Coordinates of C-alpha atoms in Angstrom, one line a residue:
M1469 CA 100.0 4.6 -59.8
T1470 CA 101.0 7.1 -57.1
S1471 CA 97.6 7.1 -55.5
R1472 CA 97.7 3.3 -55.0
V1473 CA 101.0 3.6 -53.0
V1474 CA 99.8 6.5 -50.9
A1475 CA 96.5 5.0 -49.9
P1476 CA 97.8 2.0 -47.9
Y1477 CA 100.3 4.3 -46.3
F1478 CA 97.6 6.7 -45.3
Y1479 CA 95.4 3.9 -43.8
S1480 CA 98.2 2.6 -41.8
I1481 CA 98.7 6.0 -40.1
I1482 CA 95.0 6.1 -39.2
M1483 CA 95.2 2.7 -37.7
A1484 CA 98.3 3.6 -35.7
V1485 CA 96.5 6.7 -34.3
L1486 CA 93.5 4.7 -33.3
L1487 CA 95.6 2.1 -31.5
L1488 CA 97.5 4.7 -29.6
T1489 CA 94.2 6.4 -28.7
L1490 CA 92.8 3.1 -27.4
A1491 CA 96.0 2.4 -25.5
G1492 CA 95.8 5.9 -24.0
C1493 CA 92.2 5.2 -22.9
K1494 CA 93.3 2.0 -21.2
S1495 CA 96.1 3.8 -19.3
T1496 CA 93.9 6.6 -18.1
P1497 CA 93.2 5.9 -14.4
T1498 CA 89.6 5.4 -13.4
P1499 CA 88.6 8.1 -10.9
S1500 CA 87.9 6.6 -7.5
P1501 CA 84.3 7.0 -6.4
K1502 CA 83.5 9.5 -3.7
P1503 CA 83.1 8.0 -0.3
V1504 CA 79.5 7.4 0.8
N1505 CA 78.6 8.2 4.3
I1506 CA 76.6 5.2 5.5
V1507 CA 74.1 6.1 8.1
P1508 CA 74.2 3.7 11.0
T1509 CA 71.0 1.7 11.5
E1510 CA 70.7 3.1 15.1
L1511 CA 70.5 6.6 13.7
S1512 CA 68.3 6.0 10.7
H1513 CA 65.3 7.6 12.5
L1514 CA 67.0 11.0 12.8
P1515 CA 66.3 14.0 10.4
T1516 CA 68.4 14.2 7.3
D1517 CA 70.6 17.0 8.7
A1518 CA 71.7 14.9 11.7
A1519 CA 75.4 14.2 12.2
T1520 CA 76.0 10.5 11.6
Q1521 CA 79.8 10.3 11.5
G1522 CA 82.4 10.7 14.2
L1523 CA 83.7 9.2 17.4
N1524 CA 81.0 7.8 19.6
I1525 CA 78.4 9.5 17.4
I1526 CA 75.8 6.8 17.9
D1527 CA 76.0 7.0 21.7
T1528 CA 76.0 10.8 21.6
Q1529 CA 72.9 11.0 19.4
L1530 CA 71.0 8.4 21.4
S1531 CA 71.9 10.2 24.6
L1532 CA 70.7 13.5 23.1
G1533 CA 67.6 11.7 21.7
D1534 CA 66.7 10.7 25.2
R1535 CA 66.1 14.4 25.8
N1536 CA 64.2 15.0 22.5
L1537 CA 67.4 16.5 20.9
Y1538 CA 69.9 15.7 18.2
L1539 CA 73.2 17.1 16.9
A1540 CA 73.0 18.6 13.5
N1541 CA 75.8 18.6 10.9
N1542 CA 76.4 22.3 11.4
G1543 CA 77.1 21.7 15.1
N1544 CA 73.8 23.0 16.5
I1545 CA 71.6 21.1 18.8
K1546 CA 68.0 20.9 17.6
M1547 CA 64.8 19.4 18.9
L1548 CA 63.5 16.2 17.4
S1549 CA 59.9 17.3 17.9
T1550 CA 58.3 20.7 18.8
A1551 CA 54.9 19.2 19.3
E1552 CA 54.9 20.1 23.0
C1553 CA 55.6 23.8 22.1
R1554 CA 52.1 25.2 22.0
L1555 CA 53.3 28.5 20.7
D1556 CA 54.0 29.8 17.2
I1557 CA 57.8 30.6 17.4
S1558 CA 58.8 33.2 14.8
A1559 CA 62.4 33.9 13.9
H1560 CA 62.9 37.7 14.1
R1561 CA 64.6 38.7 10.8
G1562 CA 65.6 35.1 10.3
D1563 CA 68.1 33.2 12.4
F1564 CA 69.5 35.7 14.9
R1565 CA 73.0 34.2 14.6
Q1566 CA 73.2 35.0 10.9
P1567 CA 73.7 38.4 9.2
E1568 CA 70.4 40.4 8.7
S1569 CA 68.9 40.6 5.3
S1570 CA 70.8 37.5 4.1
A1571 CA 69.6 34.3 2.5
N1572 CA 71.5 32.4 5.2
A1573 CA 69.4 34.0 7.9
I1574 CA 66.2 32.6 6.3
A1575 CA 67.6 29.2 5.4
A1576 CA 69.1 28.7 8.9
A1577 CA 65.9 29.6 10.7
L1578 CA 63.9 27.1 8.6
N1579 CA 66.5 24.4 9.2
D1580 CA 66.2 25.2 13.0
N1581 CA 62.5 24.3 12.8
F1582 CA 61.0 27.7 13.5
N1583 CA 57.3 27.8 12.9
S1584 CA 57.6 31.0 10.9
V1585 CA 60.3 33.4 9.7
E1586 CA 59.8 37.2 9.9
I1587 CA 61.5 39.4 7.4
D1588 CA 61.3 43.1 6.5
V1589 CA 60.7 44.4 3.0
M1590 CA 60.9 47.9 1.7
L1591 CA 61.0 49.7 -1.7
L1592 CA 64.0 51.3 -3.4
K1593 CA 63.8 54.4 -5.5
D1594 CA 63.5 52.3 -8.7
G1595 CA 60.5 50.3 -7.3
T1596 CA 62.4 47.2 -6.4
W1597 CA 61.3 45.3 -3.3
V1598 CA 64.3 44.4 -1.1
N1599 CA 64.8 42.5 2.2
H1600 CA 66.0 45.3 4.6
H1601 CA 65.0 46.6 8.0
D1602 CA 66.4 50.0 8.5
S1603 CA 65.4 53.0 6.4
Q1604 CA 69.0 53.8 5.8
T1605 CA 72.3 52.0 5.5
G1606 CA 75.1 51.9 8.2
R1607 CA 74.0 49.4 10.8
A1608 CA 73.4 46.0 9.3
T1609 CA 74.4 47.0 5.8
V1610 CA 77.2 49.3 4.7
Y1611 CA 77.9 51.0 1.4
Y1612 CA 81.4 50.4 0.0
T1613 CA 82.4 54.0 0.3
G1614 CA 81.3 54.2 3.9
E1615 CA 78.6 56.8 3.1
R1616 CA 75.1 56.4 4.6
F1617 CA 72.2 56.3 2.2
K1618 CA 68.4 56.3 2.6
L1619 CA 66.9 53.2 1.0
N1620 CA 64.2 55.1 -0.8
R1621 CA 66.9 57.1 -2.6
M1622 CA 68.9 54.1 -3.8
N1623 CA 68.4 52.0 -7.0
F1624 CA 69.1 48.3 -7.1
Q1625 CA 72.5 48.6 -8.6
E1626 CA 73.6 50.7 -5.6
F1627 CA 71.8 48.4 -3.2
A1628 CA 73.8 45.5 -4.7
N1629 CA 77.0 47.2 -3.7
L1630 CA 76.1 47.1 0.0
K1631 CA 78.0 44.8 2.3
L1632 CA 76.5 42.8 5.2
R1633 CA 77.8 43.3 8.7
D1634 CA 78.7 40.4 11.0
K1635 CA 76.6 40.6 14.2
Q1636 CA 79.3 39.3 16.6
S1637 CA 82.4 41.1 15.3
N1638 CA 80.8 44.1 13.5
H1639 CA 83.2 43.3 10.6
L1640 CA 82.0 43.7 7.0
L1641 CA 81.4 40.5 5.1
D1642 CA 81.8 39.6 1.5
Q1643 CA 78.1 39.2 1.3
R1644 CA 75.4 41.5 0.0
P1645 CA 71.7 41.9 1.2
I1646 CA 69.1 40.3 -1.0
A1647 CA 66.1 41.4 -3.0
A1648 CA 62.7 40.4 -1.8
V1649 CA 62.3 38.0 -4.6
E1650 CA 65.5 36.2 -3.6
A1651 CA 64.2 36.0 0.0
F1652 CA 61.0 34.4 -1.3
K1653 CA 62.9 31.9 -3.4
T1654 CA 65.2 30.9 -0.5
F1655 CA 62.2 30.4 1.7
A1656 CA 60.4 28.3 -0.8
A1657 CA 63.5 26.1 -1.3
Y1658 CA 64.1 25.4 2.4
R1659 CA 60.6 25.4 4.0
N1660 CA 58.6 22.5 5.3
H1661 CA 55.0 22.5 4.3
N1662 CA 53.8 23.9 7.6
Q1663 CA 56.3 26.8 7.9
Q1664 CA 55.2 30.3 7.0
L1665 CA 56.9 33.6 6.0
N1666 CA 55.9 36.7 7.9
V1667 CA 56.5 39.6 5.5
E1668 CA 56.6 42.9 7.5
I1669 CA 56.1 45.8 5.1
K1670 CA 58.2 48.9 6.1
S1671 CA 57.4 51.1 3.1
D1672 CA 54.3 53.3 2.7
T1673 CA 53.3 52.5 -0.9
N1674 CA 50.4 52.3 -3.3
G1675 CA 48.2 49.4 -4.2
Q1676 CA 50.0 48.6 -7.5
K1677 CA 53.3 47.9 -5.7
L1678 CA 51.4 45.8 -3.1
V1679 CA 49.8 43.8 -5.9
E1680 CA 53.3 43.2 -7.3
L1681 CA 54.5 42.0 -3.9
D1682 CA 51.5 39.7 -3.4
N1683 CA 51.9 38.2 -6.9
M1684 CA 55.6 37.4 -6.2
L1685 CA 54.6 35.6 -2.9
R1686 CA 51.8 33.7 -4.6
K1687 CA 54.2 32.6 -7.4
Y1688 CA 57.2 31.5 -5.4
I1689 CA 55.6 30.4 -2.1
G1690 CA 51.9 29.9 -2.7
L1691 CA 48.8 30.8 -0.7
G1692 CA 48.9 29.6 2.9
G1693 CA 52.7 29.8 3.0
F1694 CA 53.0 33.5 3.9
Y1695 CA 51.2 36.3 5.7
Y1696 CA 51.7 40.1 6.3
S1697 CA 52.4 42.4 9.2
A1698 CA 52.8 46.2 9.3
A1699 CA 52.7 49.1 11.6
D1700 CA 50.5 51.0 9.2
Q1701 CA 46.8 50.1 9.1
D1702 CA 46.2 51.6 5.7
T1703 CA 48.8 49.3 4.1
L1704 CA 47.1 46.3 5.7
Y1705 CA 43.7 47.6 4.6
K1706 CA 45.0 47.8 0.9
L1707 CA 46.3 44.2 1.2
R1708 CA 42.9 43.0 2.4
G1709 CA 41.4 44.1 -0.9
I1710 CA 44.2 42.5 -2.8
N1711 CA 44.3 39.2 -0.9
P1712 CA 41.0 38.5 0.9
S1713 CA 42.2 35.3 2.7
V1714 CA 45.7 36.1 3.9
Y1715 CA 46.4 36.7 7.6
L1716 CA 47.2 40.4 8.5
G1717 CA 49.0 41.3 11.7
F1718 CA 48.8 44.9 12.9
I1719 CA 52.0 45.9 14.8
Q1720 CA 51.2 48.1 17.8
G1721 CA 54.0 50.5 18.7
G1722 CA 56.4 49.6 21.5
H1723 CA 55.3 50.4 25.0
P1724 CA 56.5 53.9 26.1
T1725 CA 58.5 52.4 29.0
S1726 CA 60.2 50.0 26.6
I1727 CA 61.1 52.9 24.3
E1728 CA 62.6 54.8 27.2
K1729 CA 64.6 51.8 28.3
L1730 CA 65.8 51.2 24.8
T1731 CA 66.9 54.8 24.4
A1732 CA 68.7 54.8 27.7
D1733 CA 70.5 51.6 26.8
L1734 CA 71.6 52.9 23.5
R1735 CA 72.9 56.1 25.1
K1736 CA 74.9 54.1 27.6
G1737 CA 76.3 52.1 24.8
V1738 CA 77.7 55.1 22.9
K1739 CA 80.1 55.8 25.8
N1740 CA 82.0 52.6 25.2
D1741 CA 81.4 51.4 21.6
T1742 CA 83.2 53.2 18.8
Y1743 CA 80.6 52.2 16.3
Y1744 CA 77.7 53.6 18.3
L1745 CA 79.7 56.7 19.2
D1746 CA 80.3 57.5 15.5
N1747 CA 76.6 57.1 14.8
K1748 CA 74.8 58.2 18.0
N1749 CA 73.0 61.0 16.3
K1750 CA 71.9 58.8 13.4
L1751 CA 70.5 55.8 15.3
E1752 CA 67.2 55.1 13.7
L1753 CA 65.3 54.1 16.9
V1754 CA 66.5 57.0 19.0
G1755 CA 65.8 59.5 16.2
R1756 CA 62.3 58.2 15.6
Y1757 CA 61.2 57.7 19.2
G1758 CA 61.8 60.9 21.1
T1759 CA 60.3 59.5 24.3
K1760 CA 58.1 62.4 25.5
R1761 CA 56.6 63.0 22.0
Y1762 CA 56.2 59.2 21.5
R1763 CA 54.4 58.8 24.8
S1764 CA 51.9 61.5 23.8
R1765 CA 51.2 59.8 20.4
Y1766 CA 51.2 56.2 21.6
K1767 CA 47.9 54.4 21.0
D1768 CA 46.9 51.2 22.7
Y1769 CA 44.6 48.7 20.9
T1770 CA 44.3 46.1 23.7
A1771 CA 40.7 47.1 24.7
K1772 CA 37.9 45.0 23.2
S1773 CA 36.4 48.1 21.5
S1774 CA 39.8 48.9 19.8
L1775 CA 40.2 45.3 18.7
S1776 CA 36.7 45.3 17.3
E1777 CA 37.5 48.5 15.3
L1778 CA 40.7 46.9 14.1
Q1779 CA 38.9 43.7 13.0
R1780 CA 36.3 45.7 11.1
K1781 CA 39.0 47.3 9.1
L1782 CA 41.3 44.3 8.5
G1783 CA 38.8 41.4 8.4
K1784 CA 38.5 38.3 10.6
N1785 CA 41.8 36.7 9.6
S1786 CA 43.8 39.3 11.5
G1787 CA 45.6 39.9 14.7
L1788 CA 47.5 42.3 17.0
H1789 CA 51.2 42.1 17.4
L1790 CA 52.3 44.0 20.5
D1791 CA 55.2 44.7 22.8
I1792 CA 55.5 42.0 25.6
R1793 CA 55.3 44.9 28.2
S1794 CA 51.9 45.9 26.8
F1795 CA 50.8 42.3 26.7
M1796 CA 51.7 41.8 30.4
Q1797 CA 49.9 44.9 31.5
H1798 CA 46.7 44.0 29.7
A1799 CA 46.0 40.5 30.8
N1800 CA 42.6 40.3 29.0
V1801 CA 43.8 41.2 25.5
K1802 CA 44.2 37.6 24.4
Y1803 CA 40.7 36.7 25.7
H1804 CA 39.1 39.6 24.0
A1805 CA 41.0 38.9 20.7
H1806 CA 39.9 35.3 20.7
Q1807 CA 36.3 36.3 21.2
L1808 CA 36.7 38.1 17.9
G1809 CA 38.6 35.3 16.2
M1810 CA 41.8 37.3 16.2
K1811 CA 45.4 36.3 17.2
V1812 CA 47.9 37.9 19.5
Y1813 CA 51.6 37.9 19.0
T1814 CA 54.3 39.4 21.2
Y1815 CA 57.7 41.0 20.4
S1816 CA 60.2 42.9 22.6
L1817 CA 62.3 46.0 22.1
N1818 CA 64.4 45.2 25.2
G1819 CA 66.0 42.0 24.2
S1820 CA 65.1 38.3 24.0
E1821 CA 66.0 37.6 27.6
Y1822 CA 63.5 40.1 28.8
H1823 CA 60.9 38.7 26.4
Q1824 CA 61.4 35.2 27.7
S1825 CA 61.5 36.3 31.4
Q1826 CA 58.0 37.7 31.0
L1827 CA 56.6 34.7 29.1
I1828 CA 57.9 32.4 31.8
K1829 CA 55.6 34.1 34.3
L1830 CA 52.5 33.0 32.3
T1831 CA 50.6 29.8 32.4
T1832 CA 50.1 27.9 29.1
D1833 CA 46.6 29.3 28.7
Q1834 CA 47.9 32.8 29.3
L1835 CA 50.6 32.7 26.6
P1836 CA 50.2 34.6 23.4
D1837 CA 49.4 32.8 20.2
G1838 CA 52.9 33.4 19.0
A1839 CA 56.2 35.2 19.9
I1840 CA 58.7 36.8 17.5
V1841 CA 62.0 36.1 19.1
D1842 CA 65.8 36.3 18.7
A1843 CA 66.4 32.8 20.2
T1844 CA 66.2 29.2 19.2
P1845 CA 63.0 27.1 19.3
Y1846 CA 64.9 24.8 21.7
K1847 CA 65.5 27.6 24.2
I1848 CA 61.9 28.9 24.1
C1849 CA 60.3 25.4 24.2
Q1850 CA 62.6 24.3 27.1
R1851 CA 62.0 27.4 29.2
L1852 CA 58.2 27.5 28.7
F1853 CA 57.3 23.8 28.3
N1854 CA 60.3 21.7 29.5
A1855 CA 60.2 20.1 26.1
A1856 CA 63.7 18.6 26.4
L1857 CA 63.5 16.7 29.7
P1858 CA 65.4 13.3 29.8
A1859 CA 63.2 10.3 29.5
K1860 CA 65.9 8.1 31.0
R1861 CA 65.2 5.2 28.7
Y1862 CA 68.8 5.0 27.3
Q1863 CA 71.9 4.1 29.3
P1864 CA 74.9 5.8 27.6
L1865 CA 78.2 4.1 27.1
S1866 CA 80.7 6.8 26.4
H1867 CA 82.1 9.5 28.6
L1868 CA 80.3 12.2 26.6
G1869 CA 77.0 10.3 26.6
R1870 CA 77.2 9.9 30.4
Y1871 CA 77.9 13.7 30.7
I1872 CA 74.8 14.5 28.5
A1873 CA 72.7 12.2 30.7
S1874 CA 73.9 13.8 33.9
L1875 CA 73.0 17.4 32.8
P1876 CA 70.2 19.1 34.7
Q1877 CA 67.0 20.1 32.9
D1878 CA 68.1 23.8 32.7
A1879 CA 71.3 22.9 30.7
D1880 CA 71.9 25.3 27.8
F1881 CA 72.3 23.0 24.8
D1882 CA 72.5 26.1 22.5
R1883 CA 76.1 26.3 23.9
F1884 CA 76.7 22.5 23.7
A1885 CA 80.2 22.8 22.1
E1886 CA 81.3 25.3 24.8
M1887 CA 79.7 23.2 27.5
R1888 CA 81.7 20.1 26.5
G1889 CA 84.8 21.8 27.7
Y1890 CA 83.5 21.5 31.3
Q1891 CA 82.6 17.8 31.2
N1892 CA 85.7 16.6 33.1
E1893 CA 85.2 19.2 35.8
G1894 CA 81.5 18.4 36.6
Y1895 CA 80.2 21.8 35.5
Y1896 CA 77.6 22.8 32.8
L1897 CA 76.1 26.0 31.4
S1898 CA 72.7 26.9 32.7
L1899 CA 70.0 28.6 30.7
D1900 CA 69.4 31.0 33.5
S1901 CA 72.5 31.2 35.7
G1902 CA 75.6 30.6 33.6
L1903 CA 78.3 28.2 34.8
A1904 CA 77.0 25.9 37.5
A1905 CA 78.0 22.6 39.1
I1906 CA 76.1 19.5 38.1
N1907 CA 76.0 18.1 41.6
A1908 CA 76.2 21.1 43.8
T1909 CA 76.6 20.2 47.4
P1910 CA 76.4 22.8 50.2
V1911 CA 79.7 23.6 51.8
K1912 CA 79.7 22.9 55.5
V1913 CA 81.1 25.8 57.5
V1914 CA 83.0 24.8 60.6
P1915 CA 83.3 27.7 63.1
N1916 CA 86.8 28.5 64.4
T1917 CA 86.7 27.8 68.2
I1918 CA 90.4 28.4 68.8
P1919 CA 91.0 31.7 70.6
T1920 CA 93.9 33.8 69.3
P1921 CA 95.5 37.1 70.5
L1922 CA 94.2 38.8 67.4
L1923 CA 90.6 38.1 68.3
E1924 CA 91.1 39.5 71.8
H1925 CA 92.1 42.8 70.2
G1926 CA 89.2 42.8 67.8
F1927 CA 91.1 41.9 64.6
P1928 CA 89.8 39.1 62.4
T1929 CA 91.5 35.8 62.1
I1930 CA 93.4 35.4 58.9
T1931 CA 93.6 31.7 57.7
D1932 CA 95.7 30.5 54.9
E1933 CA 93.7 29.1 52.0
K1934 CA 94.3 25.4 51.3
I1935 CA 96.0 25.1 48.0
D1936 CA 95.7 22.0 45.9
N1937 CA 99.2 21.5 44.5
N1938 CA 98.5 18.0 43.0
T1939 CA 97.8 19.3 39.5
G1940 CA 100.7 17.6 37.6
D1941 CA 101.5 20.9 35.9
T1942 CA 104.6 22.8 36.5
I1943 CA 104.6 26.6 36.7
I1944 CA 108.0 28.2 35.9
L1945 CA 108.6 31.9 36.5
R1946 CA 111.6 33.5 34.9
L1947 CA 112.9 36.9 35.9
P1948 CA 114.5 39.0 33.1
A1949 CA 118.3 38.7 33.1
R1950 CA 120.2 41.7 34.5
Q1951 CA 122.1 43.4 31.7
A1952 CA 125.8 43.8 32.3
K1953 CA 126.9 47.4 32.9

């Protein structure tokens, strides 16, 4: 009897709970959908990373597009097409604006349309391949205790405690350098099918570890997506046995004059820079390249006989990577290399500006096959090939669009955000000469024909400068109040 009374009561409780649950579901607000950025039809032809939102963005992008350029979401100006750049442009250690040995450096270089990305790999004590350039910590990477360590005496757990250094401020970042396998995965994730990874091997190692490295590259990137370079011929010779088809680039040592200039520049820097002053006796390049000793050991491979010897050792799919100073001094090196089916790449120890200044002196036929640079593809392509000249097919409508159209062909679009600050004054930033006037007109000098007593005594005439006081701004100077005694 009791069970018959309890059962209906129990069922009524269940029904009440269900009704409350349904009522609660109805009262729960539906989350609003995320706003979708609709790409304007006029900008549908742009790459996927192009900025498509903002004030006058259509006019801005079409004005840039008239110069074979576009504005990316990250604020950088990039080229729509690098087809006119008849040179393999390789990003030295990834994007030069990003921290060395970081995934960001690789991804940013690929997004900036470099043909290839150069990274350095070396071995730790425990046999792990890592993405790192220097043989010890302290410059681009710093151990959390401040101590300096040689990479070949570290294990990966210790390596993972390193902090990356910001290139502009020298401050430590909350980022760590990456293992080689992480570098390969990053490259594979961001690359286009025609972009390659240039893996420079810094460690002297055995064939087994090189097989391990080659297997990782084949697995994550695939054949045709990477190649090797090294300053040690024996390392490249071992790699040829491991991978018969891969390109091998032998890195000839820097020209002795370049080494001397580099050393002198670093020694000048220690007088003013606290960081260099603290580490002047530990700088890797100065320590390794004692100039007199280096000059006596320097070997040049630009002669045809030396190139033939190099090819016999490394195979046909090989090349010579040399200092731009050596390339300029040996005008026939590219001709001799091409006769043997080899390539020639250039790099510079004395900065990207020097490298570019030498390349500009060459005709298109005289240029190397590729250049490893710390600059953007836009800057290289514009300086060497005028690849961003205005076609003048678009008439801009906005103030910014008209400013873009008015800029001379040597405008530095790598500094576009900074350059916009001068658009109301009629100035721009030049690739070669800094701040310049867009429409520079020569100033007509009118000679002073009025004789003065000062001139009769041999003194110069002092003329007050004409001051433009029609600025609309008020300058107020306040003197400190005198304290009462």
